[in-house]
Short mmCIF file of C-alpha atoms in Angstrom, two decimals:
data_model
loop_
_atom_site.label_atom_id
_atom_site.label_comp_id
_atom_site.label_asym_id
_atom_site.label_seq_id
_atom_site.Cartn_x
_atom_site.Cartn_y
_atom_site.Cartn_z
CA MET Z 123 93.93 115.68 96.91
CA LYS Z 124 94.88 116.23 93.26
CA LYS Z 125 98.05 117.98 94.39
CA TYR Z 126 98.86 115.01 96.63
CA LYS Z 127 98.36 112.52 93.81
CA SER Z 128 100.70 114.46 91.50
CA LEU Z 129 103.31 114.70 94.22
CA PHE Z 130 102.92 111.00 94.97
CA LYS Z 131 103.54 110.00 91.34
CA TYR Z 132 106.54 112.33 91.13
CA LEU Z 133 108.05 110.95 94.30
CA VAL Z 134 107.56 107.35 93.22
CA ILE Z 135 109.40 108.09 89.97
CA LEU Z 136 112.22 109.76 91.89
CA GLY Z 137 112.29 106.84 94.30
CA VAL Z 138 112.79 104.34 91.50
CA ILE Z 139 115.70 106.31 90.10
CA PHE Z 140 117.52 107.78 93.06
CA SER Z 141 116.50 105.99 96.27
CA SER Z 142 119.41 105.04 98.47
CA CYS Z 143 120.08 104.30 102.09
CA LYS Z 144 122.63 106.04 104.29
CA LYS Z 145 123.45 102.91 106.24
CA SER Z 146 123.52 99.13 105.83
CA PHE Z 147 124.00 97.11 102.70
CA LEU Z 148 121.34 99.14 100.87
CA GLU Z 149 123.89 101.90 100.35
CA LYS Z 150 124.94 101.50 96.73
CA ALA Z 151 126.38 103.23 93.74
CA PRO Z 152 123.77 104.72 91.39
CA GLU Z 153 122.65 101.98 89.03
CA SER Z 154 123.25 104.26 86.03
CA SER Z 155 126.99 104.15 86.85
CA LEU Z 156 126.99 100.36 86.70
CA ALA Z 157 126.63 100.05 82.95
CA ALA Z 158 127.40 96.84 81.11
CA GLY Z 159 131.15 96.31 80.95
CA SER Z 160 131.86 98.41 84.05
CA ILE Z 161 131.09 95.63 86.54
CA LYS Z 162 134.61 94.40 87.22
CA SER Z 163 135.21 94.13 90.95
CA ALA Z 164 133.71 92.48 94.00
CA GLN Z 165 132.50 95.86 95.18
CA ASP Z 166 130.81 96.49 91.82
CA ALA Z 167 129.04 93.15 92.24
CA GLU Z 168 127.88 94.04 95.75
CA ASN Z 169 126.63 97.44 94.56
CA LEU Z 170 124.67 95.85 91.74
CA LEU Z 171 123.09 93.32 94.10
CA ASN Z 172 122.29 96.03 96.64
CA GLY Z 173 120.48 97.94 93.92
CA ALA Z 174 118.24 94.92 93.35
CA TYR Z 175 117.47 94.69 97.08
CA ASN Z 176 116.81 98.42 97.22
CA LYS Z 177 113.88 98.04 94.84
CA LEU Z 178 112.03 95.92 97.39
CA ALA Z 179 111.57 98.96 99.59
CA THR Z 180 111.70 102.01 97.38
CA VAL Z 181 109.18 101.01 94.70
CA SER Z 182 105.51 100.95 95.62
CA TYR Z 183 104.61 97.28 95.08
CA TYR Z 184 105.26 95.70 98.50
CA GLN Z 185 104.61 98.78 100.61
CA TYR Z 186 101.42 99.77 98.81
CA ASP Z 187 99.95 98.10 95.71
CA ASN Z 188 100.16 94.49 96.79
CA PHE Z 189 98.19 95.11 99.98
CA MET Z 190 95.20 95.98 97.79
CA LEU Z 191 95.94 93.38 95.10
CA THR Z 192 95.84 90.59 97.71
CA ASP Z 193 94.12 91.34 101.02
CA GLY Z 194 92.04 94.13 99.49
CA LYS Z 195 90.75 91.78 96.81
CA SER Z 196 89.85 89.15 99.41
CA ASP Z 197 87.22 88.84 102.11
CA ASN Z 198 89.64 90.40 104.62
CA CYS Z 199 89.41 94.04 103.61
CA TYR Z 200 87.61 96.86 101.85
CA VAL Z 201 90.04 98.62 99.51
CA ASN Z 202 88.56 102.07 100.24
CA GLY Z 203 90.99 103.74 97.83
CA ASP Z 204 90.18 107.14 96.38
CA ASN Z 205 91.29 106.15 92.88
CA VAL Z 206 88.00 105.14 91.30
CA THR Z 207 89.58 103.74 88.14
CA ALA Z 208 92.48 101.78 89.62
CA GLU Z 209 91.91 100.93 93.29
CA GLN Z 210 88.16 100.63 93.75
CA PRO Z 211 87.65 98.05 90.95
CA LEU Z 212 89.90 95.68 92.89
CA GLU Z 213 87.19 95.58 95.55
CA ASN Z 214 84.42 94.09 93.43
CA PHE Z 215 86.26 92.32 90.59
CA THR Z 216 85.38 94.92 87.94
CA TYR Z 217 88.99 95.63 86.96
CA THR Z 218 89.99 95.61 83.30
CA SER Z 219 93.27 95.26 81.43
CA SER Z 220 93.77 99.04 81.50
CA ASN Z 221 93.73 99.17 85.32
CA ALA Z 222 96.69 101.29 86.47
CA ALA Z 223 97.27 99.40 89.73
CA ILE Z 224 97.54 96.12 87.85
CA GLN Z 225 99.79 97.72 85.25
CA GLY Z 226 101.99 99.06 88.05
CA ALA Z 227 102.37 95.64 89.64
CA TRP Z 228 103.33 94.04 86.32
CA THR Z 229 105.83 96.80 85.55
CA TYR Z 230 107.45 96.69 88.98
CA LEU Z 231 107.75 92.91 89.11
CA PHE Z 232 109.36 92.68 85.70
CA GLY Z 233 111.58 95.61 86.68
CA HIS Z 234 112.70 93.56 89.65
CA VAL Z 235 113.34 90.58 87.39
CA THR Z 236 115.55 92.86 85.28
CA ALA Z 237 117.44 94.09 88.36
CA ALA Z 238 118.12 90.47 89.38
CA ASN Z 239 119.09 89.55 85.83
CA ALA Z 240 121.62 92.39 85.76
CA VAL Z 241 123.37 90.58 88.60
CA THR Z 242 123.24 87.12 87.05
CA ASP Z 243 124.44 88.55 83.71
CA ASN Z 244 127.38 90.54 85.01
CA ILE Z 245 128.82 88.65 87.98
CA PRO Z 246 129.97 85.33 86.43
CA PRO Z 247 132.95 86.82 84.52
CA ILE Z 248 134.35 88.61 87.59
CA ASN Z 249 137.38 87.05 89.30
CA ASP Z 250 138.18 89.34 92.17
CA PRO Z 251 141.09 88.24 94.44
CA SER Z 252 139.05 89.21 97.50
CA TRP Z 253 136.74 86.30 96.77
CA ALA Z 254 139.55 83.75 96.98
CA GLY Z 255 138.74 80.96 99.40
CA THR Z 256 135.10 82.05 99.76
CA ASN Z 257 131.86 81.29 97.96
CA ARG Z 258 130.75 84.94 98.01
CA LYS Z 259 130.45 85.04 94.23
CA GLU Z 260 128.03 82.10 94.31
CA GLN Z 261 126.16 83.69 97.22
CA ILE Z 262 125.64 86.89 95.25
CA LEU Z 263 124.19 84.87 92.39
CA GLY Z 264 122.04 82.95 94.88
CA GLU Z 265 120.68 86.14 96.42
CA ALA Z 266 119.88 87.52 92.97
CA ARG Z 267 118.13 84.33 91.95
CA PHE Z 268 116.12 84.38 95.18
CA LEU Z 269 114.96 87.92 94.34
CA ARG Z 270 114.08 86.84 90.81
CA ALA Z 271 112.14 83.88 92.16
CA LEU Z 272 110.25 86.15 94.55
CA ALA Z 273 109.24 88.43 91.67
CA TYR Z 274 108.11 85.49 89.56
CA TYR Z 275 106.21 83.98 92.50
CA ASN Z 276 104.12 87.14 92.64
CA LEU Z 277 103.80 87.31 88.86
CA VAL Z 278 102.57 83.75 88.43
CA THR Z 279 100.13 83.87 91.37
CA GLU Z 280 98.69 87.20 90.22
CA PHE Z 281 98.76 86.80 86.41
CA GLY Z 282 99.21 83.11 85.66
CA GLY Z 283 101.71 82.25 82.94
CA VAL Z 284 104.07 85.11 82.06
CA PRO Z 285 107.21 85.47 79.94
CA ILE Z 286 110.30 83.92 81.52
CA ILE Z 287 113.18 86.35 81.02
CA LEU Z 288 116.55 85.27 82.37
CA SER Z 289 118.86 87.99 81.06
CA VAL Z 290 118.64 91.74 80.66
CA THR Z 291 118.79 91.53 76.86
CA ASN Z 292 116.67 88.35 76.66
CA ASN Z 293 118.94 87.36 73.76
CA GLY Z 294 117.49 90.14 71.64
CA ASN Z 295 113.93 88.88 71.94
CA PHE Z 296 112.00 92.09 72.50
CA TYR Z 297 108.60 90.44 72.08
CA PRO Z 298 108.62 87.45 74.45
CA ALA Z 299 105.58 85.22 74.49
CA ARG Z 300 104.01 83.96 77.69
CA ASN Z 301 105.28 80.76 79.23
CA THR Z 302 102.82 78.48 80.95
CA ALA Z 303 102.25 78.77 84.69
CA ALA Z 304 103.84 75.33 85.09
CA GLU Z 305 106.98 76.56 83.32
CA VAL Z 306 107.13 79.66 85.50
CA TYR Z 307 106.82 77.56 88.64
CA ALA Z 308 109.59 75.29 87.37
CA GLN Z 309 111.87 78.32 86.91
CA ILE Z 310 111.05 79.58 90.41
CA ILE Z 311 111.95 76.17 91.83
CA ALA Z 312 115.22 76.06 89.86
CA ASP Z 313 116.23 79.50 91.11
CA LEU Z 314 115.34 78.72 94.71
CA LYS Z 315 117.08 75.35 94.75
CA PHE Z 316 120.22 77.05 93.44
CA ALA Z 317 119.86 79.72 96.11
CA GLU Z 318 119.27 77.17 98.86
CA GLY Z 319 122.47 75.37 97.89
CA VAL Z 320 124.77 78.39 98.09
CA LEU Z 321 123.24 80.79 100.61
CA PRO Z 322 124.28 80.85 104.28
CA GLU Z 323 121.91 80.05 107.11
CA THR Z 324 122.32 83.55 108.50
CA PRO Z 325 122.43 86.77 106.45
CA PHE Z 326 125.74 87.66 104.81
CA ASN Z 327 127.85 89.74 107.21
CA GLY Z 328 124.89 89.77 109.61
CA GLN Z 329 123.08 92.23 107.34
CA ALA Z 330 119.36 91.83 108.05
CA GLY Z 331 117.16 91.69 105.00
CA ARG Z 332 119.38 89.49 102.86
CA ALA Z 333 118.15 86.19 101.50
CA THR Z 334 119.26 83.07 103.36
CA ALA Z 335 118.97 79.34 102.83
CA GLY Z 336 115.97 79.40 105.17
CA ALA Z 337 114.27 82.10 103.11
CA ALA Z 338 114.80 80.01 99.97
CA ASP Z 339 113.35 76.94 101.71
CA ALA Z 340 110.35 78.94 102.93
CA LEU Z 341 109.61 80.36 99.49
CA LEU Z 342 109.99 76.88 98.00
CA ALA Z 343 107.38 75.64 100.48
CA LYS Z 344 105.01 78.45 99.50
CA THR Z 345 105.65 77.83 95.80
CA TYR Z 346 104.92 74.11 96.02
CA ALA Z 347 101.77 74.88 98.03
CA GLN Z 348 100.42 77.14 95.28
CA MET Z 349 101.13 74.35 92.80
CA GLY Z 350 99.09 71.93 94.91
CA ASP Z 351 102.20 69.79 95.57
CA TYR Z 352 101.80 69.27 99.29
CA THR Z 353 104.46 66.56 99.49
CA ASN Z 354 107.24 68.91 98.42
CA CYS Z 355 105.63 71.77 100.30
CA LEU Z 356 105.91 69.76 103.52
CA THR Z 357 109.52 68.79 102.76
CA TYR Z 358 110.58 72.43 102.65
CA CYS Z 359 108.37 73.48 105.55
CA ASN Z 360 110.09 70.81 107.62
CA LYS Z 361 113.52 72.09 106.56
CA VAL Z 362 112.61 75.50 107.92
CA ILE Z 363 111.11 74.08 111.12
CA SER Z 364 113.88 71.59 111.86
CA GLY Z 365 116.66 74.01 111.00
CA GLY Z 366 116.36 75.69 114.38
CA LYS Z 367 117.00 79.19 113.06
CA TYR Z 368 113.48 80.53 113.60
CA SER Z 369 110.96 80.52 116.42
CA LEU Z 370 107.68 82.13 117.39
CA VAL Z 371 108.00 85.44 119.22
CA SER Z 372 106.27 84.84 122.53
CA ASP Z 373 104.34 88.13 122.45
CA TYR Z 374 102.38 88.68 119.23
CA SER Z 375 102.42 92.44 119.78
CA LYS Z 376 106.23 92.38 119.47
CA LEU Z 377 106.16 91.35 115.80
CA PHE Z 378 105.52 94.71 114.15
CA GLY Z 379 106.77 98.27 114.22
CA ARG Z 380 110.14 99.99 114.25
CA THR Z 381 111.07 98.56 117.67
CA ASN Z 382 110.44 94.96 116.58
CA LYS Z 383 112.50 94.50 113.43
CA ASN Z 384 114.09 91.22 112.30
CA THR Z 385 112.84 89.11 115.18
CA PRO Z 386 113.55 85.37 115.51
CA GLU Z 387 110.24 84.84 113.68
CA SER Z 388 111.33 86.80 110.61
CA ILE Z 389 112.37 84.69 107.61
CA PHE Z 390 112.41 87.39 104.96
CA GLU Z 391 111.76 91.01 105.77
CA VAL Z 392 111.97 94.13 103.62
CA GLN Z 393 114.11 96.69 105.43
CA ALA Z 394 112.70 100.20 105.67
CA PRO Z 395 115.10 102.61 103.97
CA SER Z 396 116.71 105.38 105.94
CA GLY Z 397 117.73 108.71 104.51
CA GLY Z 398 117.02 109.80 100.97
CA SER Z 399 113.65 111.27 100.04
CA PRO Z 400 111.31 112.02 102.96
CA TYR Z 401 108.66 110.10 100.99
CA ASN Z 402 110.77 107.01 100.43
CA PHE Z 403 108.51 104.65 102.46
CA PHE Z 404 105.09 106.20 102.00
CA GLY Z 405 102.88 103.08 102.03
CA PRO Z 406 102.06 102.81 105.75
CA GLU Z 407 100.73 106.37 105.83
CA LEU Z 408 98.02 105.34 103.37
CA PHE Z 409 96.88 102.33 105.41
CA VAL Z 410 97.08 103.17 109.10
CA TRP Z 411 94.92 105.71 110.90
CA VAL Z 412 96.88 108.89 111.55
CA ALA Z 413 95.17 111.63 113.51
CA ALA Z 414 97.03 114.41 111.73
CA ASP Z 415 96.19 113.56 108.14
CA GLN Z 416 92.99 113.29 106.13
CA TYR Z 417 93.83 110.80 103.43
CA PRO Z 418 91.43 107.92 102.71
CA LYS Z 419 92.94 104.81 104.26
CA ARG Z 420 93.17 101.62 102.22
CA ASP Z 421 92.40 98.06 103.27
CA ILE Z 422 89.90 98.71 106.05
CA GLY Z 423 89.20 95.48 107.94
CA SER Z 424 86.04 93.82 106.61
CA PHE Z 425 82.92 93.03 108.60
CA ASP Z 426 83.47 89.36 107.73
CA LEU Z 427 87.01 89.40 109.12
CA ILE Z 428 85.88 90.98 112.38
CA GLN Z 429 83.16 88.33 112.68
CA ALA Z 430 85.78 85.63 112.13
CA PHE Z 431 87.84 86.95 115.03
CA LYS Z 432 84.76 87.09 117.24
CA ALA Z 433 83.64 83.59 116.29
CA ALA Z 434 87.07 82.25 117.20
CA GLY Z 435 87.01 83.97 120.59
CA ASP Z 436 90.12 85.77 119.41
CA GLN Z 437 89.86 89.30 120.76
CA GLY Z 438 93.01 89.41 122.80
CA ILE Z 439 96.57 90.30 121.86
CA ARG Z 440 96.36 89.14 118.24
CA TYR Z 441 93.12 91.02 117.59
CA LYS Z 442 94.43 94.18 119.23
CA SER Z 443 97.67 93.96 117.23
CA THR Z 444 95.72 93.68 113.98
CA PHE Z 445 93.14 96.49 114.26
CA ASN Z 446 93.00 100.06 115.44
CA TRP Z 447 89.36 101.06 115.87
CA GLN Z 448 88.98 104.76 115.16
CA ILE Z 449 86.41 107.18 113.75
CA ALA Z 450 87.55 108.04 110.26
CA ASN Z 451 88.88 111.52 109.58
CA ALA Z 452 88.81 111.15 105.79
CA SER Z 453 86.43 110.29 102.98
CA PHE Z 454 85.07 106.80 102.45
CA ASN Z 455 84.92 104.77 99.29
CA MET Z 456 84.06 101.40 100.79
CA PRO Z 457 81.10 99.32 99.65
CA LEU Z 458 77.85 100.99 100.62
CA ASN Z 459 77.21 100.73 104.39
CA ALA Z 460 80.11 98.32 104.86
CA TRP Z 461 80.78 100.19 108.08
CA ASP Z 462 79.07 103.15 109.68
CA ALA Z 463 81.52 105.97 108.91
CA ALA Z 464 80.34 107.91 111.96
CA ALA Z 465 81.43 105.11 114.32
CA PRO Z 466 84.85 103.54 114.93
CA ILE Z 467 86.03 101.22 112.15
CA PRO Z 468 88.96 98.77 112.01
CA PHE Z 469 92.09 100.28 110.47
CA ILE Z 470 95.31 98.32 109.93
CA VAL Z 471 97.71 98.56 112.84
CA LYS Z 472 100.49 96.18 111.74
CA LEU Z 473 102.34 99.15 110.22
CA PRO Z 474 102.14 101.38 113.29
CA ASP Z 475 104.85 103.94 112.50
CA ALA Z 476 103.67 105.81 109.42
CA GLU Z 477 105.78 108.89 110.22
CA GLY Z 478 104.46 111.15 107.50
CA PHE Z 479 105.18 109.04 104.40
CA ALA Z 480 108.67 108.07 105.63
CA SER Z 481 107.84 105.03 107.74
CA SER Z 482 110.57 103.24 109.65
CA ASP Z 483 108.54 100.00 109.77
CA ASN Z 484 109.93 96.95 108.01
CA LEU Z 485 107.65 94.73 105.92
CA LEU Z 486 107.42 91.09 106.97
CA LEU Z 487 107.05 89.07 103.75
CA ILE Z 488 107.64 85.60 105.22
CA ARG Z 489 107.58 84.68 108.90
CA TYR Z 490 107.79 81.47 110.89
CA ALA Z 491 104.10 81.32 111.85
CA ASP Z 492 103.23 81.32 108.14
CA ILE Z 493 105.44 78.25 107.61
CA LEU Z 494 104.13 76.46 110.72
CA LEU Z 495 100.56 76.87 109.50
CA LEU Z 496 101.54 75.93 105.96
CA ALA Z 497 103.10 72.76 107.35
CA ALA Z 498 99.84 72.12 109.21
CA GLU Z 499 97.91 72.57 105.96
CA ALA Z 500 100.25 70.24 104.07
CA ASN Z 501 100.16 67.58 106.78
CA ASN Z 502 96.38 67.68 106.86
CA GLN Z 503 96.09 67.39 103.08
CA LEU Z 504 98.44 64.39 103.22
CA GLY Z 505 96.39 62.70 105.95
CA ASN Z 506 98.64 63.51 108.92
CA THR Z 507 95.85 65.03 110.98
CA GLY Z 508 97.50 64.68 114.40
CA THR Z 509 100.69 66.41 113.31
CA ALA Z 510 98.65 69.16 111.67
CA ILE Z 511 96.77 69.79 114.91
CA THR Z 512 100.00 69.99 116.90
CA LEU Z 513 101.50 72.53 114.51
CA MET Z 514 98.41 74.71 114.39
CA ASN Z 515 98.05 74.67 118.15
CA GLN Z 516 101.54 76.16 118.54
CA VAL Z 517 100.23 79.28 116.83
CA ARG Z 518 96.96 79.24 118.77
CA THR Z 519 98.81 78.93 122.08
CA ARG Z 520 100.81 82.05 121.28
CA ALA Z 521 97.48 83.84 120.66
CA ASN Z 522 96.25 82.66 124.09
CA LEU Z 523 93.62 80.42 122.50
CA PRO Z 524 92.75 76.82 123.40
CA GLY Z 525 93.64 73.96 121.11
CA THR Z 526 91.47 73.40 118.06
CA ILE Z 527 88.34 71.29 118.38
CA ALA Z 528 88.61 70.14 114.75
CA THR Z 529 89.25 66.41 114.43
CA THR Z 530 88.53 65.32 110.86
CA LYS Z 531 90.50 66.25 107.75
CA THR Z 532 87.59 68.33 106.44
CA GLU Z 533 87.08 70.17 109.72
CA LEU Z 534 90.78 70.78 110.12
CA ALA Z 535 91.21 72.15 106.58
CA LEU Z 536 88.69 74.88 107.38
CA ALA Z 537 90.21 75.47 110.81
CA ILE Z 538 93.72 75.92 109.40
CA LEU Z 539 92.45 78.25 106.68
CA ASN Z 540 90.74 80.33 109.35
CA GLU Z 541 93.79 80.27 111.61
CA ARG Z 542 95.94 81.58 108.77
CA ARG Z 543 93.35 84.29 108.21
CA LEU Z 544 93.50 85.53 111.79
CA GLU Z 545 97.25 85.10 112.25
CA LEU Z 546 98.35 86.65 108.94
CA ALA Z 547 95.69 89.29 108.29
CA HIS Z 548 97.06 92.29 106.36
CA GLU Z 549 100.25 90.41 105.42
CA GLN Z 550 99.57 89.97 101.69
CA VAL Z 551 98.78 86.23 101.83
CA ARG Z 552 94.99 85.87 102.09
CA TRP Z 553 94.14 85.71 98.38
CA ASN Z 554 96.69 82.96 97.71
CA ASP Z 555 95.33 81.06 100.72
CA LEU Z 556 91.84 81.27 99.23
CA LEU Z 557 93.08 80.12 95.82
CA ARG Z 558 94.64 77.01 97.37
CA ALA Z 559 91.54 76.31 99.44
CA ASP Z 560 89.36 76.53 96.34
CA ALA Z 561 91.71 74.27 94.39
CA ASN Z 562 91.79 71.56 97.06
CA GLY Z 563 88.04 71.68 97.68
CA THR Z 564 88.08 73.27 101.14
CA ILE Z 565 85.91 76.19 99.98
CA ASN Z 566 84.12 77.46 96.91
CA LEU Z 567 85.80 80.84 96.44
CA VAL Z 568 83.14 82.19 94.07
CA THR Z 569 80.41 81.42 96.59
CA LEU Z 570 82.46 82.79 99.48
CA MET Z 571 83.13 86.16 97.85
CA ASN Z 572 79.69 86.62 96.35
CA SER Z 573 78.03 85.95 99.71
CA GLN Z 574 79.92 88.75 101.51
CA VAL Z 575 77.63 91.11 103.43
CA ASN Z 576 78.08 94.52 105.02
CA SER Z 577 77.67 95.37 108.71
CA HIS Z 578 73.88 95.55 108.22
CA GLY Z 579 73.64 92.11 106.63
CA ALA Z 580 73.08 93.36 103.06
CA ASN Z 581 74.93 91.61 100.25
CA LEU Z 582 77.93 93.55 98.95
CA ASN Z 583 77.20 92.48 95.36
CA TYR Z 584 80.67 91.39 94.38
CA ASN Z 585 81.06 90.23 90.81
CA LEU Z 586 83.27 87.16 90.97
CA ASN Z 587 82.34 85.17 87.89
CA ALA Z 588 81.62 81.44 88.02
CA ASP Z 589 84.20 80.85 85.27
CA LYS Z 590 86.89 81.93 87.78
CA HIS Z 591 88.73 84.12 85.28
CA GLN Z 592 89.14 86.82 87.93
CA PHE Z 593 91.23 84.45 90.03
CA VAL Z 594 94.12 86.03 88.11
CA TYR Z 595 94.48 89.57 86.86
CA PRO Z 596 94.39 90.56 83.18
CA ILE Z 597 97.64 91.05 81.33
CA PRO Z 598 98.00 94.85 81.13
CA LEU Z 599 96.62 96.30 77.92
CA GLN Z 600 99.61 98.58 77.47
CA ASP Z 601 101.97 95.62 77.34
CA ILE Z 602 99.75 93.67 74.97
CA GLN Z 603 99.74 96.67 72.65
CA LEU Z 604 103.53 96.90 72.81
CA ASN Z 605 104.25 93.18 72.54
CA LYS Z 606 102.64 91.43 69.59
CA ASN Z 607 103.30 88.01 71.15
CA LEU Z 608 101.54 88.59 74.47
CA THR Z 609 98.11 86.98 74.81
CA GLN Z 610 95.35 87.97 77.22
CA ASN Z 611 94.00 85.83 80.02
CA PRO Z 612 90.60 84.32 79.20
CA GLY Z 613 87.59 86.41 80.21
CA TYR Z 614 89.21 89.83 79.78
#
């Protein structure tokens, strides 16, 4: 296992530097050859933008870390990681500012901000004749600003207020202070509104994985929801719904895996890289059960999540497309007696094609069902109960479930929260859903997490503090030590 960990770290470093794709728009010139002053042509601009997209897939955040930082932290999963200092503390809220997984997320997300800023810095001066009569230059800037907004969306929801950096050099300010969360949200909205105004409705040149106007609208809806602004959230949900570009896939089992990429339900999807290092998309191998390997699998489905499916009578196609019940063939680091390790337990199955650390599965970051249910949540919070029921029932019908029996605003708020849980399990959204539900009074998140029990009914003894400081992660100690102007989140 030690040998594997060393290899893993080495490959991640190589992936950051050298990852490329043999086909599609992810093929790019090495970023080191695109130094300041050398970005002069339309092709240089495309290469620089492609490098920013490439980081979505080839760095570990979306394919690995964020599964544990979101679903693993929530009531949906048991982290079960074999890293006792980085992964396991995410399970029971005992992480500190020196946690390596948290540090990695911070570093990646700001690295992605920098990659987007390299585009917004270098493209404006270019006047390539091939752009004449088109708005491709503006589209490139819009795609870059969408990627920057996506990085900041994850930063602000996971850390609270963070420094807003809008250029690679940051005007020579090497010690940026934190902006408030409200200021970060305002910057996300500004970037996404710019993107929405210039991006096409379908991906540029039909290249799946690129940001579109619909993706910008969807991320705006999710951003406003996290802010508690349900009026604007609903406005942008409705833009996505009424735009006619997306629809529910009729068969839930046809949403995931290498044979089901970029479906009509996909709004923004990270494309699995092809070629390059054989370890360039390693994440799925560490989550899904694979008979041939013996690595501890992360994000095992929780007892509470399984009970939620059972209580909803949801054990058909959606349940079977979410879990793969198998007897473990590796060590366990779950909470004590969470599951009986000698019996089948629920592994993730939404990343079905692990393929020996070179998965060909795409990662769905935003899909239409998410926006339908978010629109239901917004409508319900705004008093439009009937509309909320209609929207939620579209998703339930696809899962072969009857319409909801909830009728009041209070009942429906819980029903929608639960529907999102079952529909979007293992899709990196549960923790943000719980944060919103706590903020609008639907649940008490501290009580919910601290009342979690294992499969024998014994309390799991989570340590979510009543002061709620663990709702966000600590600012990494390493960065506080390097930046004299960074302050720590309260409670850490």
